PDB file of C-alpha atoms in Angstrom:
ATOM      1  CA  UNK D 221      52.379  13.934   9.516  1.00 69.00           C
ATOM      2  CA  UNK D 222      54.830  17.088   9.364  1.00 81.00           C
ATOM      3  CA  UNK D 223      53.462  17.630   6.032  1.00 83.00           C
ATOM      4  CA  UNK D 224      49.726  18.172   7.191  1.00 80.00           C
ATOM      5  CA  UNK D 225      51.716  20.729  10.081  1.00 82.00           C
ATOM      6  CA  UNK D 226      53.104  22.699   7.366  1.00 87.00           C
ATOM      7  CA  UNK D 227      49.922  22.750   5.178  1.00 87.00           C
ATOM      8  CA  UNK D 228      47.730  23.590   8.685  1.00 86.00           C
ATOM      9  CA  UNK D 229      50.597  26.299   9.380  1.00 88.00           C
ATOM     10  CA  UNK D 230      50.628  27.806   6.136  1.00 91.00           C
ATOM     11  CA  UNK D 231      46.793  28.351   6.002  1.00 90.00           C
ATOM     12  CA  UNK D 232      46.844  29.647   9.518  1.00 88.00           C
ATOM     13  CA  UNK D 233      48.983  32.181   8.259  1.00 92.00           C
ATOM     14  CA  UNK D 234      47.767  33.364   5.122  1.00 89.00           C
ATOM     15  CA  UNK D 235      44.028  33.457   7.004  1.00 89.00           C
ATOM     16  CA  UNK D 236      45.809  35.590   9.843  1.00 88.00           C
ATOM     17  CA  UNK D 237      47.234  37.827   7.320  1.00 89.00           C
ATOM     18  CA  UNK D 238      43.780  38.700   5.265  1.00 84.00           C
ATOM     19  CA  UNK D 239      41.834  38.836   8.455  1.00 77.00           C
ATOM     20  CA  UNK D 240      44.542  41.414   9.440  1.00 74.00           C
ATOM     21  CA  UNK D 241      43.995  42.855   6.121  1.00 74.00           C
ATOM     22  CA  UNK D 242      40.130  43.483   6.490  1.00 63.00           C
ATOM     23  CA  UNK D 243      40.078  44.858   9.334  1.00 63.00           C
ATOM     24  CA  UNK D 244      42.955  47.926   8.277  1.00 63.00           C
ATOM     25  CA  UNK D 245      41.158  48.342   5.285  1.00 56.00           C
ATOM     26  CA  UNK D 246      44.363  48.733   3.815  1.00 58.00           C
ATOM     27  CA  UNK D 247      47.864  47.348   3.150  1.00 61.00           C
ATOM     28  CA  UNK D 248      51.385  48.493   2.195  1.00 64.00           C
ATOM     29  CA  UNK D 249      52.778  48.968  -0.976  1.00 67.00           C
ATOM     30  CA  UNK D 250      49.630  49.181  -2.930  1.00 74.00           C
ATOM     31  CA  UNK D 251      51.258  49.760  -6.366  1.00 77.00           C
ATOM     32  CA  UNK D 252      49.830  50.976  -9.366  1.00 82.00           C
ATOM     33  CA  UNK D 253      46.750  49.619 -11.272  1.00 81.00           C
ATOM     34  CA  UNK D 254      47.260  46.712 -13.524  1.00 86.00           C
ATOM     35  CA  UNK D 255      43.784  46.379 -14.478  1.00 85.00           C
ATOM     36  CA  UNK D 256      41.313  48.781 -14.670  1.00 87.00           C
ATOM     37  CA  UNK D 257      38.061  47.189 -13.353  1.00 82.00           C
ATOM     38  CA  UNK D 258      35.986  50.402 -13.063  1.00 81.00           C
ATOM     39  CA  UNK D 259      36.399  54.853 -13.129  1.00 82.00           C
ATOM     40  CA  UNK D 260      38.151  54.368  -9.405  1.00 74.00           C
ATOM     41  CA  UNK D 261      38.299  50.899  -9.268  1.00 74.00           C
ATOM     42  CA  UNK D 262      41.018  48.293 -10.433  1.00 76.00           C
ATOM     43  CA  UNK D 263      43.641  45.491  -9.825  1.00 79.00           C
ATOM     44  CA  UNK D 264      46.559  47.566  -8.128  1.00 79.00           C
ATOM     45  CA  UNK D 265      50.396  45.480  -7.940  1.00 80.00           C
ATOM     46  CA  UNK D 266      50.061  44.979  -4.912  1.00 76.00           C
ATOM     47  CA  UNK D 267      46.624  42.531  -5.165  1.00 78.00           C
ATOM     48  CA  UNK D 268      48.499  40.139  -6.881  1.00 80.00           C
ATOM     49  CA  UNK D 269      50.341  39.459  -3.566  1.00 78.00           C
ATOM     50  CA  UNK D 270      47.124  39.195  -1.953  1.00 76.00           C
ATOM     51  CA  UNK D 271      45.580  37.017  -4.423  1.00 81.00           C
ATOM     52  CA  UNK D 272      48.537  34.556  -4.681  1.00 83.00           C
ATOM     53  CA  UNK D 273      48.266  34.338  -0.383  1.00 83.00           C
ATOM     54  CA  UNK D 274      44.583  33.497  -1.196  1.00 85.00           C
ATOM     55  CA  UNK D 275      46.286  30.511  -3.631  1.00 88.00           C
ATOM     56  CA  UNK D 276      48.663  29.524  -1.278  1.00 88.00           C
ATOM     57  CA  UNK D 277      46.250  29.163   1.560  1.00 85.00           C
ATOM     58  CA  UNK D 278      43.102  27.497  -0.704  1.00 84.00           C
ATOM     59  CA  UNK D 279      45.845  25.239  -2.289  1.00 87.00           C
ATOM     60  CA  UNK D 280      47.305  23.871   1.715  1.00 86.00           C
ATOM     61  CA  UNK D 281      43.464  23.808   2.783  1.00 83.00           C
ATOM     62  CA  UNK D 282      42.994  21.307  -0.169  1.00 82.00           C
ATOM     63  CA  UNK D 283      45.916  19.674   0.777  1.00 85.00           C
ATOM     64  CA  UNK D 284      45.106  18.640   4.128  1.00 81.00           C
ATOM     65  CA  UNK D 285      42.068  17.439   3.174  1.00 77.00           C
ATOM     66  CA  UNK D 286      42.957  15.310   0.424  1.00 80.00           C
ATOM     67  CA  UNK D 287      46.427  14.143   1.918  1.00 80.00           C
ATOM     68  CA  UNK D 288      45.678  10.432   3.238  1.00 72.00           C
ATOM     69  CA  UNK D 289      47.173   8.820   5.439  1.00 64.00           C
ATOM     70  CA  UNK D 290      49.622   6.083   5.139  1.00 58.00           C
TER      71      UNK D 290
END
């Protein structure tokens, strides 16, 4: 039971934070570009954070909804 709390938690989080996120239009600590996707478009540092948020949140999403109960 605490489990599917901390899963529920972490999602609401990471969902908070990227809503946040969209509606700035931007975010701290942007970093430089680690891949270079087009002329003035790429994968800056700092999108890895957001992309492993997006992990963490799909990943405790999954988890409550394949955790069974006892």
């Amino acid at each position: 039971m605490a489990l599917r709390w901390l899963f529920a938690l972490v999602a609401a989080a990471m969902l908070t934070a990227f809503a946040l996120l969209l509606v700035t239009g931007e975010y701290y600590n942007e970093g430089p570009v680690l891949l270079r996707v087009a002329e003035d478009h790429g994968l800056h540092q700092g999108d890895v954070f957001v992309l492993t948020g997006w992990a963490a949140g799909v990943l405790s999403l999954l988890g409550l909804l394949l955790l069974r109960r006892r």
